[in-house]
Coordinates of C-alpha atoms in Angstrom, one line a residue:
M1 CA -0.3 -0.1 -0.2
K2 CA 1.3 3.2 -0.7
R3 CA 1.7 5.5 2.4
P4 CA -0.9 8.9 2.0
A5 CA 1.0 11.7 1.8
T6 CA 1.5 12.9 5.3
A7 CA 5.4 12.5 4.8
A8 CA 5.6 15.3 2.6
G9 CA 4.0 17.5 4.7
A10 CA 1.4 20.3 4.5
T11 CA 2.1 20.8 0.6
G12 CA 2.5 17.2 -0.4
L13 CA -1.3 17.2 2.0
V14 CA -3.1 19.5 -0.2
R15 CA -2.0 18.1 -3.1
A16 CA -2.7 15.0 -2.5
L17 CA -5.6 15.3 -0.5
Y18 CA -7.2 18.8 0.3
L19 CA -7.2 20.0 -3.5
P20 CA -9.6 17.3 -5.0
R21 CA -11.9 17.1 -1.7
T22 CA -12.0 20.5 -2.1
A23 CA -13.3 21.2 -5.8
D24 CA -15.5 17.4 -5.1
A25 CA -17.0 19.1 -2.0
L26 CA -18.1 22.4 -4.0
A27 CA -19.4 20.0 -6.9
L28 CA -21.3 18.3 -4.5
A29 CA -22.7 21.1 -2.2
M30 CA -24.4 22.8 -5.3
S31 CA -26.0 19.9 -6.4
T32 CA -27.5 19.0 -3.5
Y33 CA -29.1 22.6 -2.8
G34 CA -29.0 23.9 -6.4
I35 CA -31.5 20.7 -7.9
P36 CA -34.5 20.9 -4.7
L37 CA -34.9 24.8 -5.9
V38 CA -34.5 23.8 -9.3
V39 CA -37.3 21.7 -8.8
L40 CA -39.3 24.1 -6.7
A41 CA -39.1 26.4 -8.7
T42 CA -39.7 24.8 -12.4
T43 CA -43.0 22.8 -10.6
N44 CA -44.1 25.2 -7.1
S45 CA -44.9 21.6 -5.3
A46 CA -43.7 21.5 -2.1
A47 CA -44.5 17.3 -2.3
L48 CA -42.6 17.3 -5.4
T49 CA -39.8 19.1 -4.1
G50 CA -40.0 16.7 -1.2
L51 CA -40.2 13.5 -3.8
A52 CA -36.5 15.0 -5.8
F53 CA -35.3 15.2 -2.0
T54 CA -36.0 11.2 -1.6
L55 CA -35.0 10.6 -5.5
E56 CA -31.8 12.6 -5.1
W57 CA -30.7 10.5 -1.5
V58 CA -32.6 6.8 -2.4
P59 CA -29.6 5.8 -5.5
R60 CA -26.9 7.5 -3.4
L61 CA -27.6 4.8 -0.5
A62 CA -27.3 2.4 -3.0
A63 CA -24.1 2.9 -4.1
F64 CA -22.9 3.1 -0.9
G65 CA -21.6 -1.2 -0.5
G66 CA -20.7 -1.7 -4.3
A67 CA -19.1 1.8 -3.8
G68 CA -16.6 0.4 -0.5
A69 CA -15.8 -2.6 -2.4
L70 CA -14.5 -1.3 -5.2
V71 CA -12.4 1.2 -3.0
D72 CA -10.8 -1.4 -1.7
R73 CA -9.9 -3.4 -4.6
Y74 CA -8.9 -0.5 -7.1
G75 CA -7.9 2.0 -4.8
S76 CA -9.5 5.7 -3.9
R77 CA -7.3 7.5 -6.9
T78 CA -8.7 5.3 -9.6
V79 CA -12.2 5.3 -8.7
F80 CA -12.6 8.6 -7.3
V81 CA -11.0 10.2 -11.4
L82 CA -12.8 8.1 -12.9
A83 CA -16.4 8.9 -10.7
S84 CA -15.4 12.5 -11.0
L85 CA -15.1 12.7 -14.4
A86 CA -18.6 10.9 -15.0
R87 CA -20.4 12.9 -13.3
A88 CA -18.7 15.6 -15.1
L89 CA -20.4 13.9 -18.3
V90 CA -23.6 13.5 -16.8
L91 CA -24.1 17.2 -16.1
A92 CA -22.9 18.7 -19.0
A93 CA -25.5 16.1 -21.0
G94 CA -28.2 17.5 -18.1
A95 CA -27.3 21.5 -18.7
A96 CA -27.8 20.7 -22.7
V97 CA -31.1 19.2 -22.2
L98 CA -32.2 22.2 -20.7
A99 CA -30.9 24.9 -23.0
V100 CA -33.2 23.4 -25.0
H101 CA -35.9 22.6 -22.9
P102 CA -35.7 24.8 -19.9
D103 CA -39.4 24.1 -18.2
G104 CA -42.4 21.9 -18.8
R105 CA -42.3 17.7 -18.2
A106 CA -38.9 17.3 -20.5
A107 CA -36.7 20.0 -17.7
S108 CA -38.8 18.0 -14.6
A109 CA -37.9 14.7 -15.9
T110 CA -34.6 15.7 -16.5
V111 CA -33.8 17.4 -13.2
M112 CA -34.9 14.3 -11.6
V113 CA -32.7 12.2 -13.4
L114 CA -29.7 14.2 -12.8
A115 CA -31.0 14.2 -8.8
A116 CA -30.9 10.6 -8.7
S117 CA -27.5 9.7 -11.3
T118 CA -25.4 12.7 -9.9
G119 CA -25.7 11.7 -6.3
V120 CA -24.4 8.5 -6.9
L121 CA -21.7 9.3 -8.8
A122 CA -21.0 11.8 -5.8
E123 CA -21.0 9.2 -2.6
V124 CA -18.5 7.0 -5.2
S125 CA -15.7 10.2 -4.9
Y126 CA -16.7 11.3 -1.8
L127 CA -16.6 7.6 -0.4
A128 CA -12.6 7.5 -2.0
T129 CA -11.8 11.0 -0.7
E130 CA -13.0 9.6 3.0
T131 CA -10.9 6.4 2.5
A132 CA -8.0 8.4 1.5
G133 CA -9.0 10.8 4.5
A134 CA -9.0 8.2 7.1
A135 CA -5.4 6.3 6.0
V136 CA -4.6 10.0 6.3
A137 CA -5.8 10.5 10.3
R138 CA -4.3 6.8 10.9
E139 CA -0.8 7.9 10.2
A140 CA -1.1 11.2 12.6
G141 CA -1.6 9.6 15.3
E142 CA -2.8 12.5 18.1
R143 CA -3.1 14.6 15.9
A144 CA -5.4 12.9 13.6
H145 CA -8.7 14.9 14.9
R146 CA -6.8 18.1 13.4
V147 CA -6.4 16.2 9.7
Q148 CA -10.4 15.2 10.1
G149 CA -11.0 18.9 11.4
T150 CA -9.6 20.6 8.0
L151 CA -11.9 17.4 5.8
L152 CA -14.8 18.4 7.4
G153 CA -13.2 22.7 7.2
I154 CA -12.9 22.3 3.6
D155 CA -16.6 20.6 3.3
Q156 CA -18.5 23.2 5.9
S157 CA -16.7 26.1 3.2
A158 CA -18.1 24.3 0.3
T159 CA -21.6 24.1 1.3
M160 CA -21.5 27.7 3.1
A161 CA -20.4 28.9 -1.3
G162 CA -22.6 26.2 -2.9
P163 CA -25.9 27.0 -1.7
A164 CA -25.6 30.8 -2.2
L165 CA -23.5 30.5 -5.5
A166 CA -26.2 27.9 -6.6
G167 CA -29.2 30.3 -6.2
L168 CA -27.1 32.8 -7.8
L169 CA -26.9 31.0 -10.5
L170 CA -30.3 29.9 -10.9
A171 CA -31.3 33.4 -11.4
A172 CA -29.0 33.0 -15.0
G173 CA -31.1 29.8 -15.3
A174 CA -30.4 26.1 -14.7
P175 CA -27.6 25.1 -17.7
Q176 CA -25.3 27.9 -16.3
M177 CA -25.3 26.3 -12.6
L178 CA -25.3 23.1 -14.1
A179 CA -22.5 23.9 -15.8
V180 CA -20.1 25.9 -13.3
V181 CA -20.9 22.0 -11.8
T182 CA -19.3 20.3 -14.4
V183 CA -16.3 22.7 -14.4
C184 CA -15.8 21.6 -10.4
S185 CA -16.2 17.7 -11.0
A186 CA -13.8 18.1 -14.2
L187 CA -11.5 19.6 -11.6
A188 CA -12.0 17.1 -9.1
S189 CA -11.2 14.9 -11.5
L190 CA -8.2 16.7 -13.2
F191 CA -6.7 17.3 -9.4
A192 CA -6.5 13.4 -8.6
R193 CA -4.7 12.3 -11.7
R194 CA -2.0 14.3 -10.9
T195 CA -1.0 13.3 -7.0
P196 CA -1.6 9.9 -5.5
L197 CA -4.3 9.0 -3.3
A198 CA -4.2 5.7 -1.2
E199 CA -4.0 3.1 -2.8
P200 CA -5.7 -0.3 -1.8
T201 CA -4.0 -3.2 0.8
S202 CA -2.7 -6.2 -0.6
A203 CA -5.9 -8.3 0.2
A204 CA -8.4 -5.9 -0.8
A205 CA -6.8 -5.7 -4.0
G206 CA -6.8 -9.4 -4.6
A207 CA -10.5 -9.5 -2.8
S208 CA -13.2 -9.3 -5.9
V209 CA -16.3 -6.4 -5.7
G210 CA -18.5 -8.7 -5.1
S211 CA -17.0 -10.7 -2.3
P212 CA -17.8 -10.4 1.7
S213 CA -14.3 -9.4 2.7
G214 CA -15.0 -6.4 0.2
G215 CA -18.9 -5.8 0.5
L216 CA -21.1 -3.0 2.6
R217 CA -21.9 -6.3 4.8
A218 CA -18.7 -7.3 5.8
G219 CA -19.0 -3.3 6.6
L220 CA -21.6 -3.7 8.7
R221 CA -20.8 -6.4 10.5
T222 CA -17.3 -4.8 11.5
V223 CA -19.6 -1.8 12.8
R224 CA -21.6 -4.2 14.9
S225 CA -18.0 -5.3 16.6
L226 CA -17.2 -2.1 17.4
P227 CA -19.8 -0.8 20.1
A228 CA -18.4 2.2 20.9
L229 CA -18.7 3.4 16.5
A230 CA -22.2 1.3 16.9
W231 CA -24.1 3.8 19.8
L232 CA -22.4 6.9 17.9
V233 CA -23.2 6.2 14.7
A234 CA -26.7 5.2 15.8
G235 CA -26.9 8.6 17.5
L236 CA -26.0 10.7 14.8
A237 CA -28.5 8.5 12.5
A238 CA -30.9 10.2 14.8
S239 CA -29.9 13.5 14.7
N240 CA -29.8 13.4 10.6
L241 CA -33.4 12.5 10.5
A242 CA -33.6 16.3 11.8
T243 CA -31.1 18.0 9.8
G244 CA -32.3 15.7 6.9
F245 CA -35.9 17.1 7.5
L246 CA -34.5 20.8 7.9
Q247 CA -32.9 20.2 4.5
A248 CA -36.2 19.2 2.9
A249 CA -38.3 21.6 4.3
G250 CA -36.2 24.1 3.9
P251 CA -37.2 26.0 0.7
V252 CA -40.8 25.6 1.8
M253 CA -40.1 27.2 4.9
V254 CA -38.5 29.8 4.0
T255 CA -40.9 30.7 0.9
E256 CA -44.3 29.5 2.3
H257 CA -44.3 30.0 6.2
Y258 CA -41.2 33.3 6.2
G259 CA -42.1 34.8 2.6
R260 CA -39.0 34.9 1.0
S261 CA -37.6 33.6 -2.0
A262 CA -35.6 30.9 -2.9
T263 CA -32.4 32.6 -2.4
A264 CA -33.1 33.5 0.7
A265 CA -33.3 29.4 1.5
G266 CA -29.7 29.0 -0.2
L267 CA -28.2 31.4 2.5
V268 CA -29.5 29.9 5.2
W269 CA -27.5 26.7 4.4
S270 CA -24.2 29.1 4.0
A271 CA -24.7 31.1 6.5
A272 CA -25.0 27.7 8.6
A273 CA -21.7 26.1 6.8
A274 CA -20.3 29.8 7.7
A275 CA -21.1 28.9 11.5
T276 CA -20.0 25.2 11.4
L277 CA -16.9 26.2 10.0
V278 CA -15.9 29.1 12.6
A279 CA -17.1 25.6 15.1
V280 CA -15.4 23.1 13.4
T281 CA -11.8 25.3 13.3
T282 CA -12.9 26.3 17.7
C283 CA -13.5 22.4 18.4
R284 CA -10.3 21.4 17.0
F285 CA -8.1 23.8 20.0
A286 CA -11.0 23.2 22.5
I287 CA -9.9 19.4 22.2
D288 CA -7.0 19.6 22.5
R289 CA -7.4 21.5 25.4
A290 CA -10.8 19.5 27.2
G291 CA -10.9 16.0 25.3
L292 CA -13.0 14.6 22.7
W293 CA -15.9 13.6 24.5
R294 CA -16.9 16.5 26.3
V295 CA -17.2 18.6 23.4
G296 CA -18.7 16.2 21.6
A297 CA -21.2 15.8 24.3
S298 CA -21.5 20.1 24.5
C299 CA -22.2 20.0 20.7
A300 CA -24.8 17.3 21.2
I301 CA -26.5 19.6 23.7
L302 CA -26.6 22.5 22.0
A303 CA -27.5 20.7 18.5
S304 CA -30.6 19.1 20.5
L305 CA -31.6 22.5 22.2
A306 CA -31.0 24.5 18.6
C307 CA -33.2 22.3 17.2
L308 CA -36.1 21.9 19.2
A309 CA -36.1 25.9 19.2
T310 CA -36.0 26.4 15.7
A311 CA -39.3 24.1 14.8
R312 CA -40.9 27.2 17.3
A313 CA -38.8 30.3 15.3
P314 CA -41.1 33.3 14.8
G315 CA -39.2 34.6 12.0
Y316 CA -36.5 34.0 8.7
R317 CA -34.0 36.0 11.0
S318 CA -33.9 33.6 14.2
Y319 CA -34.7 30.3 12.0
L320 CA -31.3 31.3 9.9
V321 CA -29.5 31.8 13.0
L322 CA -30.9 28.7 14.6
V323 CA -30.4 26.4 12.1
A324 CA -26.8 28.4 11.8
V325 CA -25.9 27.2 15.4
L326 CA -27.6 23.5 15.0
M327 CA -25.2 23.0 11.9
A328 CA -22.1 24.6 13.9
A329 CA -23.1 21.6 16.6
E330 CA -23.2 19.0 14.0
G331 CA -20.2 20.5 12.9
G332 CA -18.5 19.5 15.9
M333 CA -20.5 16.0 16.3
A334 CA -18.6 15.4 12.7
I335 CA -15.0 15.5 14.3
V336 CA -15.7 12.9 17.2
L337 CA -17.2 10.7 14.6
R338 CA -14.8 11.0 12.3
T339 CA -12.0 10.6 15.0
V340 CA -13.3 7.7 16.6
R341 CA -14.0 6.3 13.3
A342 CA -10.5 6.6 12.2
R343 CA -9.3 4.9 15.1
L344 CA -11.5 1.4 15.5
I345 CA -12.2 0.7 11.9
P346 CA -9.5 -1.8 10.9
T347 CA -7.5 -1.2 7.8
D348 CA -8.2 -3.9 5.8
A349 CA -11.9 -3.2 4.7
A350 CA -11.5 0.9 5.9
A351 CA -13.5 1.6 2.7
S352 CA -16.4 -1.0 3.2
T353 CA -16.6 0.1 6.7
L354 CA -17.0 3.6 6.1
A355 CA -19.5 2.6 3.4
A356 CA -21.5 1.3 6.3
T357 CA -21.2 4.4 8.8
I358 CA -22.0 6.6 5.9
L359 CA -24.9 4.6 4.9
I360 CA -26.6 4.1 8.0
L361 CA -25.8 7.7 8.6
L362 CA -28.0 8.8 5.6
S363 CA -30.5 6.9 5.5
P364 CA -32.8 9.1 7.5
F365 CA -32.5 11.5 4.5
P366 CA -34.9 9.8 2.1
L367 CA -37.0 9.0 5.0
A368 CA -36.9 13.3 5.4
G369 CA -37.8 14.2 1.8
L370 CA -41.5 11.3 2.3
L371 CA -42.1 13.7 5.2
T372 CA -41.7 16.1 3.8
A373 CA -43.9 15.4 0.7
L374 CA -46.6 13.9 2.8
T375 CA -46.8 16.8 5.3
P376 CA -49.5 19.5 5.0
P377 CA -46.8 23.1 4.5
D378 CA -48.9 24.4 7.9
L379 CA -48.1 21.8 10.4
L380 CA -43.6 21.2 9.0
G381 CA -42.5 22.9 12.2
H382 CA -44.8 19.9 14.3
V383 CA -43.0 17.1 12.7
L384 CA -39.9 18.9 13.1
A385 CA -40.1 19.6 17.2
A386 CA -40.9 15.6 16.9
C387 CA -37.6 14.5 15.5
A388 CA -35.9 16.9 17.6
V389 CA -37.1 15.4 20.5
L390 CA -36.1 11.7 18.6
Q391 CA -32.4 13.6 17.9
A392 CA -32.8 14.5 21.4
I393 CA -33.0 11.0 22.7
G394 CA -30.8 9.8 20.5
L395 CA -27.5 11.8 21.2
A396 CA -28.3 11.5 24.8
T397 CA -27.8 7.7 24.5
A398 CA -24.7 8.2 21.9
F399 CA -22.4 9.9 24.7
T400 CA -23.2 8.2 27.2
R401 CA -22.3 5.2 26.2
L402 CA -20.0 6.4 24.4
R403 CA -18.0 8.3 27.9
S404 CA -16.2 5.2 28.9
E405 CA -14.8 4.3 25.6
P406 CA -10.8 4.6 24.8
A407 CA -11.0 6.1 21.8
A408 CA -13.2 9.4 22.7
R409 CA -10.1 10.1 24.8
I410 CA -7.2 12.5 23.9

């Protein structure tokens, strides 16, 4: 196995890991938040917006089993390059169709297909960079949380810029937005081709894609064999139901409850990403002083309180601030997850186990889309409050179980 680029210092890490991750994260953020906005603007239907969100996430979840096995067998660089290039080609084709058919059924069908296909390819490329990042974090030892914090900071910076940029580009037209996402995907593929990322282990390379050692089933078994990781992932999955519902219902709540534009809906998540970026930077230093578990538990309490308050936000500004606080707390918990995960997951099936954890964490998102589609707009706040209660229970259980875990100590 080729070693990660930590030996080359900061410059090597930037070229080998951080630069491709930045381009890929920006493409992911723009498509994730931009496509539902296109659906809402085209159909003016809350139900179809929720269904589009579900359609965007279900294929992503289905792709994780095969993606983990592919990365374990062929290596993170090869899978990342091919997935990013394929996504660029799909987006370019979609932009061309929407340029000819800007509205109507053809446009709606094209956007739905793009949501499904780009979602699959985005998760494959994301898993490849996560695998490389986990390898670097393992090599970093006691500084693993700093590597994971940097990766999370890249993701949040992209999430900060992506929704706002997508909203602005949509004012010019959907083809223009998709063209920019195409360029980001192509650049991600180009950057990754120039620099080596982590390659597969000899054991993984010798296994077939469908073998138990390289499949999602093996990853789930590994998660079950690590109780601390299993409880943490389960608790964060419960939390993701609340945040997923906020993402799916956000455009409807902002436009119908608060009377703002679709661009304002995108700005909510840009502001949330900015707050998360600050929180991630702060948590990296806080963990050095207070420890991993204490920082994570504090973030869990803050996230639960903020989500409950968001369900009763009286106006757009308070809604924006509370969502930002919630997502900032989620960012702190993400550092805990990434660090614990990097320390506990065995190296011989790293990608498959990562795929299993990500699958569990993302499984609430399509459910959140269905809840949005089935809930009348005037009842969205009540459903969010119920999700917040589940979030609080899940996080309390997870961090109580994690308290005595050695991997959560720094």
